[in-house]
Coordinates of C-alpha atoms in Angstrom, one line a residue:
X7 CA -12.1 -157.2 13.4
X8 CA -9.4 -157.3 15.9
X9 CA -5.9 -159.1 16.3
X10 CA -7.0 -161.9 18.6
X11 CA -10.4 -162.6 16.8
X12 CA -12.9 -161.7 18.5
X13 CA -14.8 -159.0 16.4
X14 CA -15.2 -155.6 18.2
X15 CA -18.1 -153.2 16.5
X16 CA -16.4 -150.0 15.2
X17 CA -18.9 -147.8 17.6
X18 CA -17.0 -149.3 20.7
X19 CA -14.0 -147.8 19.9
X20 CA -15.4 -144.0 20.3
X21 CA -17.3 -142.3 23.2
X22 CA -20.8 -141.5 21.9
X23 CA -21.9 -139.2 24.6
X24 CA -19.6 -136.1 26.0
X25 CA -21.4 -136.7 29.7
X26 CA -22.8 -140.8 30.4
X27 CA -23.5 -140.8 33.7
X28 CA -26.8 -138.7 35.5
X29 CA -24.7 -138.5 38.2
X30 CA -21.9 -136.6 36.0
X31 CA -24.8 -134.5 34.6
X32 CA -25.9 -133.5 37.7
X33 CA -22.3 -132.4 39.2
X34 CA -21.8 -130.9 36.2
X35 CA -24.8 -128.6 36.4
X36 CA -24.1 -128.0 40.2
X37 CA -20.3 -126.9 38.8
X38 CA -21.3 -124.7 36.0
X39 CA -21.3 -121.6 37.7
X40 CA -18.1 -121.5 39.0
X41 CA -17.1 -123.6 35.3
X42 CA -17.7 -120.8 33.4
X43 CA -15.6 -118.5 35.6
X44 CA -12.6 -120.7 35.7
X45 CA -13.2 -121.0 31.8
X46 CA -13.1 -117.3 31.4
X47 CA -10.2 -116.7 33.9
X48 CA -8.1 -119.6 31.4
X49 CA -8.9 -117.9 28.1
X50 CA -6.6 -114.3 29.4
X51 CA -4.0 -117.2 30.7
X52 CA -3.8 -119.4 27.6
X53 CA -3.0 -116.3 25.9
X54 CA 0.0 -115.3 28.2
X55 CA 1.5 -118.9 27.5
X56 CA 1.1 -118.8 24.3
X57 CA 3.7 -115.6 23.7
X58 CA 5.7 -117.7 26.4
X59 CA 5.5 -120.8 24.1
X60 CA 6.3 -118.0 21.2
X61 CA 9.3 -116.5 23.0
X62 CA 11.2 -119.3 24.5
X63 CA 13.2 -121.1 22.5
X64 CA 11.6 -125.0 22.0
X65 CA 14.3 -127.4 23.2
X66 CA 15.2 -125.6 26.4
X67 CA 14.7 -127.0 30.0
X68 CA 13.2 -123.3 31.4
X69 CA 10.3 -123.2 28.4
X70 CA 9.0 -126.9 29.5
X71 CA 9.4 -126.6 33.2
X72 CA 7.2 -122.6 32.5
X73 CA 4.6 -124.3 29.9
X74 CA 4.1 -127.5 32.3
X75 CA 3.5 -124.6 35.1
X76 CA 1.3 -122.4 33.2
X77 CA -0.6 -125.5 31.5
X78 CA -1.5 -126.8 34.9
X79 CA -2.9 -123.4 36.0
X80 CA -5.1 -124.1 32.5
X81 CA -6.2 -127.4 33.9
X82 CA -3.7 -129.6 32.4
X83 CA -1.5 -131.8 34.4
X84 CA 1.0 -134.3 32.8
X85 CA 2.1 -137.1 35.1
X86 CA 4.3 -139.7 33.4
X87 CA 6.3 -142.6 34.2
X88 CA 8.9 -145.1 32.7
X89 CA 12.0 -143.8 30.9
X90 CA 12.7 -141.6 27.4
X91 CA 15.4 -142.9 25.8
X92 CA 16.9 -140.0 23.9
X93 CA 18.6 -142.2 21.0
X94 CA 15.4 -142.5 20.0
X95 CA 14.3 -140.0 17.3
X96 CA 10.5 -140.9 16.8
X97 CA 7.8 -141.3 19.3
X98 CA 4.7 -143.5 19.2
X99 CA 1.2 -143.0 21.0
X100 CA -2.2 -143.7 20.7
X101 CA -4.4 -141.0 20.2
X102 CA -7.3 -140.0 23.2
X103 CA -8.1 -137.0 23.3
X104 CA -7.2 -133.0 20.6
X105 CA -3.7 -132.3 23.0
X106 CA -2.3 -135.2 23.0
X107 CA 0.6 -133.8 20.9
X108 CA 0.7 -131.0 24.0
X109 CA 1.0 -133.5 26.4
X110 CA 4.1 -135.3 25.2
X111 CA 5.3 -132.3 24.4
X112 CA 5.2 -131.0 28.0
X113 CA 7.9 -133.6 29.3
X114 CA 9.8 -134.5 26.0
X115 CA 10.7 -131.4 23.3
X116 CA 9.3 -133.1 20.2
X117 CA 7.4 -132.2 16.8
X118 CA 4.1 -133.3 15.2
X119 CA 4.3 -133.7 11.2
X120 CA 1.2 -131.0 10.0
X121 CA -1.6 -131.6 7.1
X122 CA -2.6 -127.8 8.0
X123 CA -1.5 -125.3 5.7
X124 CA -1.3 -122.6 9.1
X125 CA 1.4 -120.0 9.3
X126 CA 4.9 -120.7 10.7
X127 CA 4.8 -118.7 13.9
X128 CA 1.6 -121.0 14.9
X129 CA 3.3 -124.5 13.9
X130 CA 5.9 -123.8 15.8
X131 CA 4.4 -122.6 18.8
X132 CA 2.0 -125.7 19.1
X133 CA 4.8 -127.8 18.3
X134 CA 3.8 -128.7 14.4
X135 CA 6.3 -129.0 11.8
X136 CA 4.9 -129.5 7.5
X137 CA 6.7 -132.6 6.9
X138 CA 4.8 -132.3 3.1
X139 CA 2.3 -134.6 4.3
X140 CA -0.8 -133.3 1.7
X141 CA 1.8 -133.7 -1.1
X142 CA 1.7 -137.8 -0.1
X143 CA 2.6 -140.4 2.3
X144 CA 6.0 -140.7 -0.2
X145 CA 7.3 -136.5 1.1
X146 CA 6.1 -137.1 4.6
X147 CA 8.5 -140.3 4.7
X148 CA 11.5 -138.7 3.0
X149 CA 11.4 -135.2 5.5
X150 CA 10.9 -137.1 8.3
X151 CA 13.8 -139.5 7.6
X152 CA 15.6 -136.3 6.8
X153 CA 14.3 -134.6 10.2
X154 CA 15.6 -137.5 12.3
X155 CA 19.0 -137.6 10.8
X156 CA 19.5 -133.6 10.8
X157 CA 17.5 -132.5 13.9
X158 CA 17.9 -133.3 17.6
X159 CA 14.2 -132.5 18.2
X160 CA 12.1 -136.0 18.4
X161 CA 9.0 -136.6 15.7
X162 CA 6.1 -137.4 17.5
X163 CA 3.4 -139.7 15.8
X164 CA -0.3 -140.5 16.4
X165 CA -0.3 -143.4 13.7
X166 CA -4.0 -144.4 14.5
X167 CA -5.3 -140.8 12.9
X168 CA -8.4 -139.9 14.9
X169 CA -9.0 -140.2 18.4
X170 CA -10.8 -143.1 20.4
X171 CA -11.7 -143.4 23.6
X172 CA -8.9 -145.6 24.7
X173 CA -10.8 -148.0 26.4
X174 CA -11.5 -151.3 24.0
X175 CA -9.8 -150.9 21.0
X176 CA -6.9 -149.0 19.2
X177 CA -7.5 -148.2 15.7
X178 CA -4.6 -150.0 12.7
X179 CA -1.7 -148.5 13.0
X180 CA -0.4 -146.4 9.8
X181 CA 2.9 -147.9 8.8
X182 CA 4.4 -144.7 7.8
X183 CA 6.4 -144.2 11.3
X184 CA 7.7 -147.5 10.9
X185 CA 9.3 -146.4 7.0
X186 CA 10.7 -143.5 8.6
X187 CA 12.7 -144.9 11.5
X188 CA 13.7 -148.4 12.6
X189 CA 13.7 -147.4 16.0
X190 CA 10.5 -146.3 17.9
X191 CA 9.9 -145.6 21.5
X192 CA 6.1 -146.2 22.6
X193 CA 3.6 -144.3 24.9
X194 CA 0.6 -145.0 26.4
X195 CA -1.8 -142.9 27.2
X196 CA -5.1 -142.0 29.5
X197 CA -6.9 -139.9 30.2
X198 CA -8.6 -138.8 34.2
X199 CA -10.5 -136.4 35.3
X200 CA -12.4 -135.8 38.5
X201 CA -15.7 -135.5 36.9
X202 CA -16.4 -138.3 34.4
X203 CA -16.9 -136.2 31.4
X204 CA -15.1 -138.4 28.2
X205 CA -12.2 -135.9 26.3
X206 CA -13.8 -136.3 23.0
X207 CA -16.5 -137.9 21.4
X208 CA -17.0 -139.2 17.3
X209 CA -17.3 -136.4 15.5
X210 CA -16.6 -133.9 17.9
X211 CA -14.3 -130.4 16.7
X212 CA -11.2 -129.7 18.8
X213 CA -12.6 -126.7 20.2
X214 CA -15.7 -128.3 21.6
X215 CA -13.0 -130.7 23.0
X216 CA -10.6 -127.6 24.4
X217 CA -13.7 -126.2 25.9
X218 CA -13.9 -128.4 28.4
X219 CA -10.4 -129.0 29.2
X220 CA -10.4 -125.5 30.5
X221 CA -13.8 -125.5 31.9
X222 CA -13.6 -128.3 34.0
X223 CA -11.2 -128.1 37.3
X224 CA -8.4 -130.5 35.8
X225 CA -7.6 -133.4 33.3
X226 CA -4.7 -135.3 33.8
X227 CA -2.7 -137.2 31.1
X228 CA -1.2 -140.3 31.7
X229 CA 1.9 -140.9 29.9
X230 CA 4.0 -143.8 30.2
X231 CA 7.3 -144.5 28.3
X232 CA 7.2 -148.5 26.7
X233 CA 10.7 -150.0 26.1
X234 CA 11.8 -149.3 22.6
X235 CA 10.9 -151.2 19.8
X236 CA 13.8 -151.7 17.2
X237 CA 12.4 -153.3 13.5
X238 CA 14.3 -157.0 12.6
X239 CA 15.6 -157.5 9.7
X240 CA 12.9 -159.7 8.0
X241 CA 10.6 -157.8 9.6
X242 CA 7.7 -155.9 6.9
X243 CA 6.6 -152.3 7.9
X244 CA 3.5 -153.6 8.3
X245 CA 4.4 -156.4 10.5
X246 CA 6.6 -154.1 12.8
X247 CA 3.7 -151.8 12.8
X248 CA 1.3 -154.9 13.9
X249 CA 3.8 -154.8 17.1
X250 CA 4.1 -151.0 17.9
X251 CA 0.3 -151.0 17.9
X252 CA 0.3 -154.8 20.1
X253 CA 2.7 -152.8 22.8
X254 CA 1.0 -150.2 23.7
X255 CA -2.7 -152.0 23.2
X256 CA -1.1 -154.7 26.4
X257 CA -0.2 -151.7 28.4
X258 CA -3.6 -150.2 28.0
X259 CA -5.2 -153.8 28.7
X260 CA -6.8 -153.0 25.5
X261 CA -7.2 -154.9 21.8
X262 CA -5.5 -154.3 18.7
X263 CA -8.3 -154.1 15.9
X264 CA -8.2 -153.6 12.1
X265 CA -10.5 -151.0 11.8
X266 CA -9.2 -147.7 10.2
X267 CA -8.9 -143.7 10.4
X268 CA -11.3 -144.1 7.2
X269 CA -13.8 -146.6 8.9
X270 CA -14.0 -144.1 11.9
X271 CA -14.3 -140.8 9.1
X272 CA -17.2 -143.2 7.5
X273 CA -18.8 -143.1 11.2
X274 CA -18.7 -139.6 11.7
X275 CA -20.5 -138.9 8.4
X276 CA -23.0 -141.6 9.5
X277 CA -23.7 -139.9 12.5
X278 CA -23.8 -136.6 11.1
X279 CA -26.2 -137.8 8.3
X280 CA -28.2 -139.4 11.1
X281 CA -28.4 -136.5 13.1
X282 CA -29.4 -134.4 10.4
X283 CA -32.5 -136.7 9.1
X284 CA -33.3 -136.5 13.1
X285 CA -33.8 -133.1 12.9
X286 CA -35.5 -132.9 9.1
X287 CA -37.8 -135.6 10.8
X288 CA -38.8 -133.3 14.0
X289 CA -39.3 -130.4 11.8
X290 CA -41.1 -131.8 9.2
X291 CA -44.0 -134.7 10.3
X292 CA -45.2 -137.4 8.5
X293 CA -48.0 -136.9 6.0
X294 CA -51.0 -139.2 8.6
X295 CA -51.9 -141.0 5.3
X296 CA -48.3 -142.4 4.7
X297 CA -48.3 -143.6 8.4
X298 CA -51.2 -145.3 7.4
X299 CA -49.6 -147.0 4.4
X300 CA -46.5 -148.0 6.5
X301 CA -48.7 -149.3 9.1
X302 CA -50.8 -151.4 6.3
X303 CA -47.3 -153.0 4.8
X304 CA -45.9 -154.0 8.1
X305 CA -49.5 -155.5 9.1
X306 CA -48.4 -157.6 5.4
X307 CA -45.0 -159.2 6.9
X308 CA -46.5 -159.3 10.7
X309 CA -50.1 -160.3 10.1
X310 CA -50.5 -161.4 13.8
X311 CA -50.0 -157.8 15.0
X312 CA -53.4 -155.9 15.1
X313 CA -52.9 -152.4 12.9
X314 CA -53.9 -150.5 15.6
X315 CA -50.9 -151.7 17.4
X316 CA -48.8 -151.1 14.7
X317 CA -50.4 -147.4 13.9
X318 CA -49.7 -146.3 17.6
X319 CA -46.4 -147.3 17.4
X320 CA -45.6 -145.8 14.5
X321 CA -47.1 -142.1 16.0
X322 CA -44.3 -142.7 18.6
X323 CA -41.5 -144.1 16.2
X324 CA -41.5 -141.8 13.7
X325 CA -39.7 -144.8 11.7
X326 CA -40.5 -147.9 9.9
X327 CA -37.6 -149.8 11.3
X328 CA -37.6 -149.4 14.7
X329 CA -41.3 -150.2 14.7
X330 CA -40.1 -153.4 12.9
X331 CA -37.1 -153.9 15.3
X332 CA -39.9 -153.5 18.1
X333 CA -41.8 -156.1 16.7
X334 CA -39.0 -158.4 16.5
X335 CA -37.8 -158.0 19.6
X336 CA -41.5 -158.6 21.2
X337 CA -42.1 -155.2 22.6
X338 CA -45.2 -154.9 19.9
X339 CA -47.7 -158.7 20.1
X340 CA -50.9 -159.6 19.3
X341 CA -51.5 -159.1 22.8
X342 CA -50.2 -155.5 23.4
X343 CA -52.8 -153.0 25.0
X344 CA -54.9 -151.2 22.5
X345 CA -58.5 -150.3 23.0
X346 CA -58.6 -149.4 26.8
X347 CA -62.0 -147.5 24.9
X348 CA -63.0 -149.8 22.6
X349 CA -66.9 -150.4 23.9
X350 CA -67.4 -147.2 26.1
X351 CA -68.4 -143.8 25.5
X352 CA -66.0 -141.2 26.8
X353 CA -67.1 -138.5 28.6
X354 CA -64.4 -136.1 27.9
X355 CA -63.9 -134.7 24.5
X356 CA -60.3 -135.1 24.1
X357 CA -60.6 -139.0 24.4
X358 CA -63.3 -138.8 20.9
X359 CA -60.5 -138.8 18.2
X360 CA -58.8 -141.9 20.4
X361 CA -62.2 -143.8 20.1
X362 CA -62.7 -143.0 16.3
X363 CA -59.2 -144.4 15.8
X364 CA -59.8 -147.6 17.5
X365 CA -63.3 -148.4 15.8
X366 CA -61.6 -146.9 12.3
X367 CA -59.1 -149.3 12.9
X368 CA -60.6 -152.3 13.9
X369 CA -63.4 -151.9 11.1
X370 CA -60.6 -151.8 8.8
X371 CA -59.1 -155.1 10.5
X372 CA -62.4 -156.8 10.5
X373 CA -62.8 -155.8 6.3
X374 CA -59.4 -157.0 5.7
X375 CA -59.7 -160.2 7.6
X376 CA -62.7 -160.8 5.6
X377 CA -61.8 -160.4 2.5
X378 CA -58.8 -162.8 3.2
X379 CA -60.9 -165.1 3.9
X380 CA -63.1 -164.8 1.0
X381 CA -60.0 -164.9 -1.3
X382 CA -58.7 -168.1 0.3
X383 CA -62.2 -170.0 -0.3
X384 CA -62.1 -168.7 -4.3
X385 CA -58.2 -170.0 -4.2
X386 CA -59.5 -173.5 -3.1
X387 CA -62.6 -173.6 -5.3
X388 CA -60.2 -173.0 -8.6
X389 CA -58.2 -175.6 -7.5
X390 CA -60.7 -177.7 -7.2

């Protein structure tokens, strides 16, 4: 599903877990404490730069060199490198992590087009600007060729729609940056931080991600300015797209894929809907009789595994496919370990209902192996 081929699966291009590695867990834990205060100590700040953010007008030099100040007291450090050029009038990036709109907005004055109905005062101040984007993709490309011709403020876009983790893949590109301006200046950027926790995950809410931007000690965003791109003449939106999205995938040493913000809204409601049917599963266990029925139709399709292998399983499993997929992949074999008590006669009385099992069990092996045989000897008599 990518540009050069060579299919990537849709899960790669997200972060899964907020914290991978035991060893980030355990810092982490070890880190809380003082977490939690820094966290608190953040919230009182972040709302002293927010009337700063309010009262300073947007375009001036003093209210980005204040915010980039008072944004690294909150944890957030910008460090950037290559050159703006300010002819420009829309900017490019791929999307890692809820402030990435912040971020650029800390060393370049710019706006975000808005599909939030929030009040004025609030758009402005976190740098948002309604560009009639719920009315269609046709408004949000008139006002922002409009914008661009009218306003010396920069658009800023985030064409892939919903964040990724940066590292494999960039989602498609949406083409409506390149209908709005023939001339685009690229970014690239990362994310670091001292303590390997990943900036978001799929499916995550931009205050769980906020959360631990202030909590832990930093997070610093890489930003680097790409030579501008300018549309040829021949060139389709879609094409010119295909080579916004190339530029800053090279810089990243990252692929280009073809997936979309709808394929990775698709995932999010898998994983919900997978999470929730966890948690209906935990609450509410399976009736012991319809184990036993699973167990009996996956002895049909894998006759060589003994039922009380399959039965066991399925106690730990909980599921009917990853027993299967167990199967398959020759964790569960006619050979497996069953009947460690098969033939002796416990002497505690917790290890009874363990023995009944295993004689229930292979009784009701023996019967069915017997009465297979008996219906392939009538088989071959008829046909004789």
């Amino acid at each position: 599903m990518t540009d050069n081929n060579s299919p990537i699966p849709l899960k790669e291009l997200f972060d899964m877990d907020r914290i991978s590695s035991p060893t980030s867990r355990l810092l982490v834990f070890l880190y809380s404490p003082v977490g939690f205060f820094v966290f608190l100590c953040r919230i009182f700040l972040g709302l002293h730069t927010f009337f700063v953010a309010c009262l300073l007008r947007k375009s001036t030099v003093l209210r980005t060199a204040v915010l980039r100040i008072m944004c690294a007291l909150l944890g957030i450090i910008v460090k950037q490198e290559g050159e703006r050029d300010p002819s420009v009038k829309l900017i490019s990036a791929n999307h890692v992590s809820a402030l990435d709109h912040l971020a650029v907005d800390l060393v370049e004055s710019c706006i975000l087009p808005s599909v939030w109905d929030i009040p004025s005062i609030l758009r402005w101040c976190f740098g948002y600007a309604d560009f009639g984007a719920r009315s269609g993709r046709d408004e949000l490309v008139r006002q922002g060729r409009k914008h661009i011709q009218t306003s010396e403020l920069p658009i800023l876009s985030l064409p892939e729609g919903a964040i990724t983790s940066g590292k494999s893949a960039l989602l498609k590109f949406s083409t409506w940056p390149a209908e709005v301006s023939d001339s685009i200046q690229p970014i690239s950027l990362h994310v670091w931080r001292p303590i390997q926790v990943n900036s978001s995950i799929l499916g995550a809410t931009w205050w769980s991600d906020v959360f631990w931007f202030m909590f832990l000690p930093m997070t610093v965003i890489h930003l680097k300015w790409l030579p501008v791109l300018r549309r040829n003449e021949d060139e389709s939106v879609e094409d010119f797209s295909k080579r916004l999205s190339k530029s800053i995938a090279e810089d990243l040493s990252i692929q280009s894929s073809s997936w979309t913000n709808l394929d990775a809204a698709e995932a999010v409601k898998r994983r919900f809907r997978a999470a929730v049917n966890a948690s209906a599963a935990k609450k509410k266990p399976l009736d012991p009789r319809k184990m036993d029925e699973i167990a009996m139709r996956i002895k049909q399709s894998h006759p060589k595994i003994p039922l009380l292998v399959i039965r066991w399983d399925l106690d730990k499993t909980k599921d009917y496919n990853e027993t299967i997929e167990r199967i398959k992949s020759g964790k569960l074999n006619e050979s497996s370990e069953t009947a460690k008590l098969s033939g002796k006669v416990p002497t505690d009385h917790c290890e009874w209902k363990k023995l009944f099992d295993i004689r229930k069990w292979e009784m009701i092996e023996c019967n069915r192996a017997n009465y297979l045989k008996r219906m392939n000897r009538d088989l071959a008599s008829t046909e004789q």
